[in-house]
């Protein structure tokens, strides 16, 4: 009985983070699958697919697929190579300043892209384990998306990163000095300020205004105050201090 030789038409490798699905088409009775070092992956596969599981994340795998007919006569061979998908385990906000942030990354990937909340590419192709993003706005909240990629530019998972840059107190002055009161005037970019005196006594917390009147003071006495700005995540910026003497 004559049987025609088998033929493989196509073989497509579809990766996940820990498996590769081989989609095989052709006219064959079964296929044998080996790796690039001739190690056997699977024999006598009669289906038009094979799922190779238990693989390492972000690693390249090569397959050699041999076709056979019912008489065990071999036909053509197809080679296919792909890389399992990458995985970003974490993105940490390591350091925030008034105009920059340092992010650190961990996982199995070839590189990371960072997009902002408007889907603009903020930083492409980060291959290091940390990166500093600069020229940010003061006291501004950011939502960034960090996405992992493998060497074939296939994307893996995405981690959302939230942070707010530090606030700035740009000016501090005293006005309306009287015998028992004075007014602190300040400006800057902040969510709120706390005010303390030079003995660390709290004058006021969570003040969202640009001035504050301090009363109940002694006449002809010098007072020193510290104004500390905060952002909406309660991170403080650099304080300013000022001293004045009542009348």
PDB file of C-alpha atoms in Angstrom:
ATOM      1  CA  UNK A   1       0.000   0.000   0.000  1.00  0.00           C
ATOM      2  CA  UNK A   2       1.511   3.272  -1.111  1.00  0.00           C
ATOM      3  CA  UNK A   3       1.198   6.245   1.179  1.00  0.00           C
ATOM      4  CA  UNK A   4       2.265   9.704   0.123  1.00  0.00           C
ATOM      5  CA  UNK A   5       4.883  11.460   2.148  1.00  0.00           C
ATOM      6  CA  UNK A   6       3.573  13.834   4.821  1.00  0.00           C
ATOM      7  CA  UNK A   7       3.799  17.565   4.478  1.00  0.00           C
ATOM      8  CA  UNK A   8       3.927  20.332   7.054  1.00  0.00           C
ATOM      9  CA  UNK A   9       2.473  23.627   5.846  1.00  0.00           C
ATOM     10  CA  UNK A  10       2.977  25.985   8.750  1.00  0.00           C
ATOM     11  CA  UNK A  11       3.922  26.013  12.418  1.00  0.00           C
ATOM     12  CA  UNK A  12       3.236  29.014  14.615  1.00  0.00           C
ATOM     13  CA  UNK A  13       4.556  29.456  18.138  1.00  0.00           C
ATOM     14  CA  UNK A  14       2.292  31.397  20.517  1.00  0.00           C
ATOM     15  CA  UNK A  15       3.970  32.202  23.850  1.00  0.00           C
ATOM     16  CA  UNK A  16       2.713  32.923  27.357  1.00  0.00           C
ATOM     17  CA  UNK A  17       4.894  33.650  30.394  1.00  0.00           C
ATOM     18  CA  UNK A  18       5.521  29.932  31.048  1.00  0.00           C
ATOM     19  CA  UNK A  19       4.358  28.025  27.962  1.00  0.00           C
ATOM     20  CA  UNK A  20       4.474  27.960  24.181  1.00  0.00           C
ATOM     21  CA  UNK A  21       1.518  26.766  22.118  1.00  0.00           C
ATOM     22  CA  UNK A  22       2.554  25.273  18.769  1.00  0.00           C
ATOM     23  CA  UNK A  23      -0.155  25.585  16.106  1.00  0.00           C
ATOM     24  CA  UNK A  24       0.686  23.068  13.375  1.00  0.00           C
ATOM     25  CA  UNK A  25      -0.962  22.657   9.979  1.00  0.00           C
ATOM     26  CA  UNK A  26      -0.293  20.124   7.250  1.00  0.00           C
ATOM     27  CA  UNK A  27      -1.051  16.684   5.847  1.00  0.00           C
ATOM     28  CA  UNK A  28       0.499  14.224   8.276  1.00  0.00           C
ATOM     29  CA  UNK A  29      -0.329  11.326  10.594  1.00  0.00           C
ATOM     30  CA  UNK A  30       1.791  12.575  13.457  1.00  0.00           C
ATOM     31  CA  UNK A  31       4.743  14.788  14.274  1.00  0.00           C
ATOM     32  CA  UNK A  32       7.756  14.527  16.527  1.00  0.00           C
ATOM     33  CA  UNK A  33       8.989  17.696  18.175  1.00  0.00           C
ATOM     34  CA  UNK A  34      12.554  18.298  19.284  1.00  0.00           C
ATOM     35  CA  UNK A  35      14.452  21.322  20.546  1.00  0.00           C
ATOM     36  CA  UNK A  36      17.397  22.913  18.765  1.00  0.00           C
ATOM     37  CA  UNK A  37      19.787  20.506  20.538  1.00  0.00           C
ATOM     38  CA  UNK A  38      17.833  17.474  19.269  1.00  0.00           C
ATOM     39  CA  UNK A  39      16.341  16.760  22.680  1.00  0.00           C
ATOM     40  CA  UNK A  40      12.868  15.247  22.436  1.00  0.00           C
ATOM     41  CA  UNK A  41       9.994  17.518  23.438  1.00  0.00           C
ATOM     42  CA  UNK A  42       7.150  15.250  22.310  1.00  0.00           C
ATOM     43  CA  UNK A  43       6.686  12.213  20.056  1.00  0.00           C
ATOM     44  CA  UNK A  44       3.687  10.905  18.141  1.00  0.00           C
ATOM     45  CA  UNK A  45       1.664  14.095  18.323  1.00  0.00           C
ATOM     46  CA  UNK A  46      -1.405  13.431  16.185  1.00  0.00           C
ATOM     47  CA  UNK A  47      -3.197  16.709  16.896  1.00  0.00           C
ATOM     48  CA  UNK A  48      -2.535  19.899  14.969  1.00  0.00           C
ATOM     49  CA  UNK A  49      -1.241  21.570  18.105  1.00  0.00           C
ATOM     50  CA  UNK A  50       1.056  21.008  21.058  1.00  0.00           C
ATOM     51  CA  UNK A  51       1.323  23.037  24.258  1.00  0.00           C
ATOM     52  CA  UNK A  52       4.795  23.025  25.777  1.00  0.00           C
ATOM     53  CA  UNK A  53       4.377  23.998  29.436  1.00  0.00           C
ATOM     54  CA  UNK A  54       6.598  24.581  32.457  1.00  0.00           C
ATOM     55  CA  UNK A  55       8.924  26.932  30.605  1.00  0.00           C
ATOM     56  CA  UNK A  56      11.029  29.786  31.942  1.00  0.00           C
ATOM     57  CA  UNK A  57       9.700  33.306  31.610  1.00  0.00           C
ATOM     58  CA  UNK A  58      11.391  35.550  29.016  1.00  0.00           C
ATOM     59  CA  UNK A  59      13.521  32.780  27.509  1.00  0.00           C
ATOM     60  CA  UNK A  60      13.976  31.907  23.825  1.00  0.00           C
ATOM     61  CA  UNK A  61      12.989  28.411  22.699  1.00  0.00           C
ATOM     62  CA  UNK A  62      13.535  26.784  19.308  1.00  0.00           C
ATOM     63  CA  UNK A  63      11.601  23.777  17.981  1.00  0.00           C
ATOM     64  CA  UNK A  64      12.245  21.343  15.145  1.00  0.00           C
ATOM     65  CA  UNK A  65       9.014  19.686  13.990  1.00  0.00           C
ATOM     66  CA  UNK A  66       9.269  16.444  11.952  1.00  0.00           C
ATOM     67  CA  UNK A  67       6.265  15.151   9.998  1.00  0.00           C
ATOM     68  CA  UNK A  68       5.445  11.441   9.531  1.00  0.00           C
ATOM     69  CA  UNK A  69       2.806   9.397   7.696  1.00  0.00           C
ATOM     70  CA  UNK A  70       1.105   6.237   8.940  1.00  0.00           C
ATOM     71  CA  UNK A  71       3.997   4.138   7.628  1.00  0.00           C
ATOM     72  CA  UNK A  72       6.421   6.171   9.729  1.00  0.00           C
ATOM     73  CA  UNK A  73       7.929   7.741   6.636  1.00  0.00           C
ATOM     74  CA  UNK A  74       9.221  11.212   7.335  1.00  0.00           C
ATOM     75  CA  UNK A  75       8.361  14.282   5.348  1.00  0.00           C
ATOM     76  CA  UNK A  76       9.493  17.845   5.625  1.00  0.00           C
ATOM     77  CA  UNK A  77      10.710  19.658   8.725  1.00  0.00           C
ATOM     78  CA  UNK A  78       9.735  23.086  10.034  1.00  0.00           C
ATOM     79  CA  UNK A  79      11.796  25.120  12.480  1.00  0.00           C
ATOM     80  CA  UNK A  80      10.121  27.683  14.707  1.00  0.00           C
ATOM     81  CA  UNK A  81      11.534  29.954  17.399  1.00  0.00           C
ATOM     82  CA  UNK A  82       9.944  32.293  19.892  1.00  0.00           C
ATOM     83  CA  UNK A  83      10.462  33.767  23.357  1.00  0.00           C
ATOM     84  CA  UNK A  84       8.145  33.315  26.309  1.00  0.00           C
ATOM     85  CA  UNK A  85       6.484  36.486  27.503  1.00  0.00           C
ATOM     86  CA  UNK A  86       8.206  38.710  30.049  1.00  0.00           C
ATOM     87  CA  UNK A  87       7.001  39.393  33.568  1.00  0.00           C
ATOM     88  CA  UNK A  88       7.376  42.555  35.614  1.00  0.00           C
ATOM     89  CA  UNK A  89       7.142  41.575  39.288  1.00  0.00           C
ATOM     90  CA  UNK A  90       7.190  45.060  40.778  1.00  0.00           C
ATOM     91  CA  UNK A  91       7.788  48.746  40.164  1.00  0.00           C
ATOM     92  CA  UNK A  92       8.836  50.708  43.247  1.00  0.00           C
ATOM     93  CA  UNK A  93       8.930  54.465  43.715  1.00  0.00           C
ATOM     94  CA  UNK A  94      12.356  54.823  45.297  1.00  0.00           C
ATOM     95  CA  UNK A  95      12.792  58.584  45.525  1.00  0.00           C
ATOM     96  CA  UNK A  96      10.587  61.564  44.752  1.00  0.00           C
ATOM     97  CA  UNK A  97      11.761  65.172  44.498  1.00  0.00           C
ATOM     98  CA  UNK A  98      10.013  68.359  43.430  1.00  0.00           C
ATOM     99  CA  UNK A  99      10.650  67.609  39.740  1.00  0.00           C
ATOM    100  CA  UNK A 100      11.793  63.997  39.433  1.00  0.00           C
ATOM    101  CA  UNK A 101      11.200  60.404  40.477  1.00  0.00           C
ATOM    102  CA  UNK A 102      13.403  57.315  40.595  1.00  0.00           C
ATOM    103  CA  UNK A 103      11.658  54.032  39.779  1.00  0.00           C
ATOM    104  CA  UNK A 104      13.110  50.565  40.339  1.00  0.00           C
ATOM    105  CA  UNK A 105      12.015  47.413  38.513  1.00  0.00           C
ATOM    106  CA  UNK A 106      12.147  43.697  39.189  1.00  0.00           C
ATOM    107  CA  UNK A 107      11.235  40.709  37.056  1.00  0.00           C
ATOM    108  CA  UNK A 108      12.198  38.733  33.966  1.00  0.00           C
ATOM    109  CA  UNK A 109      12.146  40.971  30.909  1.00  0.00           C
ATOM    110  CA  UNK A 110      14.346  42.416  28.160  1.00  0.00           C
ATOM    111  CA  UNK A 111      13.212  45.999  28.605  1.00  0.00           C
ATOM    112  CA  UNK A 112      10.458  48.189  30.041  1.00  0.00           C
ATOM    113  CA  UNK A 113       8.446  50.986  28.449  1.00  0.00           C
ATOM    114  CA  UNK A 114       6.779  53.667  30.547  1.00  0.00           C
ATOM    115  CA  UNK A 115       3.684  55.491  29.340  1.00  0.00           C
ATOM    116  CA  UNK A 116       1.805  58.297  31.027  1.00  0.00           C
ATOM    117  CA  UNK A 117      -1.947  58.331  31.618  1.00  0.00           C
ATOM    118  CA  UNK A 118      -2.500  59.886  28.174  1.00  0.00           C
ATOM    119  CA  UNK A 119      -0.746  56.898  26.546  1.00  0.00           C
ATOM    120  CA  UNK A 120       2.231  59.037  25.544  1.00  0.00           C
ATOM    121  CA  UNK A 121       5.537  57.183  25.683  1.00  0.00           C
ATOM    122  CA  UNK A 122       7.382  58.854  28.534  1.00  0.00           C
ATOM    123  CA  UNK A 123      10.422  56.567  28.588  1.00  0.00           C
ATOM    124  CA  UNK A 124      11.054  53.809  26.029  1.00  0.00           C
ATOM    125  CA  UNK A 125      13.354  50.785  26.204  1.00  0.00           C
ATOM    126  CA  UNK A 126      14.608  50.821  29.807  1.00  0.00           C
ATOM    127  CA  UNK A 127      17.028  47.933  30.270  1.00  0.00           C
ATOM    128  CA  UNK A 128      18.357  48.963  33.697  1.00  0.00           C
ATOM    129  CA  UNK A 129      16.836  47.986  37.044  1.00  0.00           C
ATOM    130  CA  UNK A 130      16.147  51.631  37.892  1.00  0.00           C
ATOM    131  CA  UNK A 131      15.471  54.860  36.036  1.00  0.00           C
ATOM    132  CA  UNK A 132      15.114  58.533  36.928  1.00  0.00           C
ATOM    133  CA  UNK A 133      12.377  60.535  35.223  1.00  0.00           C
ATOM    134  CA  UNK A 134      13.063  64.269  35.308  1.00  0.00           C
ATOM    135  CA  UNK A 135      11.410  67.558  34.332  1.00  0.00           C
ATOM    136  CA  UNK A 136       8.216  66.790  36.207  1.00  0.00           C
ATOM    137  CA  UNK A 137       5.878  69.415  37.633  1.00  0.00           C
ATOM    138  CA  UNK A 138       6.085  70.357  41.282  1.00  0.00           C
ATOM    139  CA  UNK A 139       3.373  69.028  43.597  1.00  0.00           C
ATOM    140  CA  UNK A 140       1.784  67.132  40.700  1.00  0.00           C
ATOM    141  CA  UNK A 141       0.185  63.680  40.754  1.00  0.00           C
ATOM    142  CA  UNK A 142       1.191  61.176  38.096  1.00  0.00           C
ATOM    143  CA  UNK A 143      -0.156  57.856  36.894  1.00  0.00           C
ATOM    144  CA  UNK A 144       2.362  55.898  34.838  1.00  0.00           C
ATOM    145  CA  UNK A 145       2.107  52.505  33.156  1.00  0.00           C
ATOM    146  CA  UNK A 146       5.209  50.292  33.158  1.00  0.00           C
ATOM    147  CA  UNK A 147       5.038  47.458  30.601  1.00  0.00           C
ATOM    148  CA  UNK A 148       7.506  44.594  30.198  1.00  0.00           C
ATOM    149  CA  UNK A 149       8.782  43.405  26.802  1.00  0.00           C
ATOM    150  CA  UNK A 150      10.862  40.470  25.604  1.00  0.00           C
ATOM    151  CA  UNK A 151      13.571  40.440  22.927  1.00  0.00           C
ATOM    152  CA  UNK A 152      10.955  40.016  20.187  1.00  0.00           C
ATOM    153  CA  UNK A 153       9.093  43.128  21.353  1.00  0.00           C
ATOM    154  CA  UNK A 154       6.189  41.056  22.667  1.00  0.00           C
ATOM    155  CA  UNK A 155       4.618  42.787  25.636  1.00  0.00           C
ATOM    156  CA  UNK A 156       3.980  41.139  28.972  1.00  0.00           C
ATOM    157  CA  UNK A 157       2.176  42.551  31.963  1.00  0.00           C
ATOM    158  CA  UNK A 158       1.687  46.197  32.933  1.00  0.00           C
ATOM    159  CA  UNK A 159       1.997  47.684  36.419  1.00  0.00           C
ATOM    160  CA  UNK A 160       0.383  51.009  37.334  1.00  0.00           C
ATOM    161  CA  UNK A 161       2.571  53.473  39.230  1.00  0.00           C
ATOM    162  CA  UNK A 162       1.111  56.342  41.270  1.00  0.00           C
ATOM    163  CA  UNK A 163       3.091  59.130  42.912  1.00  0.00           C
ATOM    164  CA  UNK A 164       3.014  62.863  43.625  1.00  0.00           C
ATOM    165  CA  UNK A 165       6.077  65.082  43.376  1.00  0.00           C
ATOM    166  CA  UNK A 166       7.157  67.033  46.434  1.00  0.00           C
ATOM    167  CA  UNK A 167       5.674  70.441  47.219  1.00  0.00           C
ATOM    168  CA  UNK A 168       7.569  73.733  47.293  1.00  0.00           C
ATOM    169  CA  UNK A 169       7.235  76.709  49.601  1.00  0.00           C
ATOM    170  CA  UNK A 170       8.591  79.616  47.575  1.00  0.00           C
ATOM    171  CA  UNK A 171       8.110  82.552  49.946  1.00  0.00           C
ATOM    172  CA  UNK A 172       7.455  83.312  53.606  1.00  0.00           C
ATOM    173  CA  UNK A 173       6.969  86.707  55.220  1.00  0.00           C
ATOM    174  CA  UNK A 174       5.396  88.312  58.292  1.00  0.00           C
ATOM    175  CA  UNK A 175       2.874  91.135  58.280  1.00  0.00           C
ATOM    176  CA  UNK A 176       0.457  92.875  60.654  1.00  0.00           C
ATOM    177  CA  UNK A 177       2.807  92.667  63.632  1.00  0.00           C
ATOM    178  CA  UNK A 178       1.087  93.844  66.831  1.00  0.00           C
ATOM    179  CA  UNK A 179       1.797  93.554  70.552  1.00  0.00           C
ATOM    180  CA  UNK A 180       0.143  90.178  70.843  1.00  0.00           C
ATOM    181  CA  UNK A 181      -0.197  88.840  67.293  1.00  0.00           C
ATOM    182  CA  UNK A 182       1.391  88.587  63.853  1.00  0.00           C
ATOM    183  CA  UNK A 183       0.449  87.162  60.471  1.00  0.00           C
ATOM    184  CA  UNK A 184       2.429  84.637  58.450  1.00  0.00           C
ATOM    185  CA  UNK A 185       2.119  84.979  54.676  1.00  0.00           C
ATOM    186  CA  UNK A 186       3.415  82.270  52.351  1.00  0.00           C
ATOM    187  CA  UNK A 187       3.134  81.030  48.801  1.00  0.00           C
ATOM    188  CA  UNK A 188       4.166  78.046  46.750  1.00  0.00           C
ATOM    189  CA  UNK A 189       2.887  74.822  45.239  1.00  0.00           C
ATOM    190  CA  UNK A 190       1.530  72.536  47.938  1.00  0.00           C
ATOM    191  CA  UNK A 191      -1.610  70.777  49.166  1.00  0.00           C
ATOM    192  CA  UNK A 192      -1.375  72.101  52.711  1.00  0.00           C
ATOM    193  CA  UNK A 193       1.123  73.375  55.283  1.00  0.00           C
ATOM    194  CA  UNK A 194       1.892  72.705  58.913  1.00  0.00           C
ATOM    195  CA  UNK A 195       3.260  75.473  61.126  1.00  0.00           C
ATOM    196  CA  UNK A 196       5.355  74.894  64.245  1.00  0.00           C
ATOM    197  CA  UNK A 197       7.384  77.153  66.500  1.00  0.00           C
ATOM    198  CA  UNK A 198      11.056  76.785  67.459  1.00  0.00           C
ATOM    199  CA  UNK A 199      10.085  74.489  70.363  1.00  0.00           C
ATOM    200  CA  UNK A 200       8.305  72.140  67.932  1.00  0.00           C
ATOM    201  CA  UNK A 201       4.904  73.157  69.282  1.00  0.00           C
ATOM    202  CA  UNK A 202       2.213  72.792  66.638  1.00  0.00           C
ATOM    203  CA  UNK A 203       0.640  76.124  65.724  1.00  0.00           C
ATOM    204  CA  UNK A 204      -1.657  74.707  63.031  1.00  0.00           C
ATOM    205  CA  UNK A 205      -1.883  71.561  60.922  1.00  0.00           C
ATOM    206  CA  UNK A 206      -3.373  70.902  57.484  1.00  0.00           C
ATOM    207  CA  UNK A 207      -3.705  74.558  56.583  1.00  0.00           C
ATOM    208  CA  UNK A 208      -4.731  75.021  52.941  1.00  0.00           C
ATOM    209  CA  UNK A 209      -4.623  78.827  52.993  1.00  0.00           C
ATOM    210  CA  UNK A 210      -1.796  81.239  52.076  1.00  0.00           C
ATOM    211  CA  UNK A 211      -1.721  83.103  55.408  1.00  0.00           C
ATOM    212  CA  UNK A 212      -2.284  82.493  59.080  1.00  0.00           C
ATOM    213  CA  UNK A 213      -2.814  84.896  61.981  1.00  0.00           C
ATOM    214  CA  UNK A 214      -1.122  83.897  65.234  1.00  0.00           C
ATOM    215  CA  UNK A 215      -2.570  85.495  68.373  1.00  0.00           C
ATOM    216  CA  UNK A 216      -2.072  85.264  72.139  1.00  0.00           C
ATOM    217  CA  UNK A 217       1.568  86.314  71.959  1.00  0.00           C
ATOM    218  CA  UNK A 218       3.601  88.281  74.501  1.00  0.00           C
ATOM    219  CA  UNK A 219       4.576  91.854  73.728  1.00  0.00           C
ATOM    220  CA  UNK A 220       8.170  92.703  72.799  1.00  0.00           C
ATOM    221  CA  UNK A 221       9.112  89.045  72.379  1.00  0.00           C
ATOM    222  CA  UNK A 222      10.823  87.331  69.446  1.00  0.00           C
ATOM    223  CA  UNK A 223       9.102  84.337  67.845  1.00  0.00           C
ATOM    224  CA  UNK A 224      10.381  81.892  65.247  1.00  0.00           C
ATOM    225  CA  UNK A 225       8.090  79.839  63.057  1.00  0.00           C
ATOM    226  CA  UNK A 226       8.623  77.007  60.604  1.00  0.00           C
ATOM    227  CA  UNK A 227       6.224  76.479  57.705  1.00  0.00           C
ATOM    228  CA  UNK A 228       6.349  72.967  56.195  1.00  0.00           C
ATOM    229  CA  UNK A 229       4.616  72.219  52.868  1.00  0.00           C
ATOM    230  CA  UNK A 230       2.990  68.836  52.104  1.00  0.00           C
ATOM    231  CA  UNK A 231       1.558  67.211  48.995  1.00  0.00           C
ATOM    232  CA  UNK A 232      -1.689  65.207  48.849  1.00  0.00           C
ATOM    233  CA  UNK A 233       0.144  61.994  49.815  1.00  0.00           C
ATOM    234  CA  UNK A 234       1.457  63.690  52.991  1.00  0.00           C
ATOM    235  CA  UNK A 235       5.049  63.879  51.798  1.00  0.00           C
ATOM    236  CA  UNK A 236       6.773  67.039  52.981  1.00  0.00           C
ATOM    237  CA  UNK A 237       8.961  69.417  51.040  1.00  0.00           C
ATOM    238  CA  UNK A 238      11.613  71.799  52.329  1.00  0.00           C
ATOM    239  CA  UNK A 239      10.461  74.146  55.083  1.00  0.00           C
ATOM    240  CA  UNK A 240      11.021  77.859  55.429  1.00  0.00           C
ATOM    241  CA  UNK A 241      11.528  79.612  58.764  1.00  0.00           C
ATOM    242  CA  UNK A 242      11.141  83.220  59.835  1.00  0.00           C
ATOM    243  CA  UNK A 243      11.479  85.256  63.011  1.00  0.00           C
ATOM    244  CA  UNK A 244       9.846  88.499  64.185  1.00  0.00           C
ATOM    245  CA  UNK A 245       9.384  90.482  67.394  1.00  0.00           C
ATOM    246  CA  UNK A 246       6.019  91.672  68.647  1.00  0.00           C
ATOM    247  CA  UNK A 247       5.516  95.363  69.465  1.00  0.00           C
TER     248      UNK A 247
END
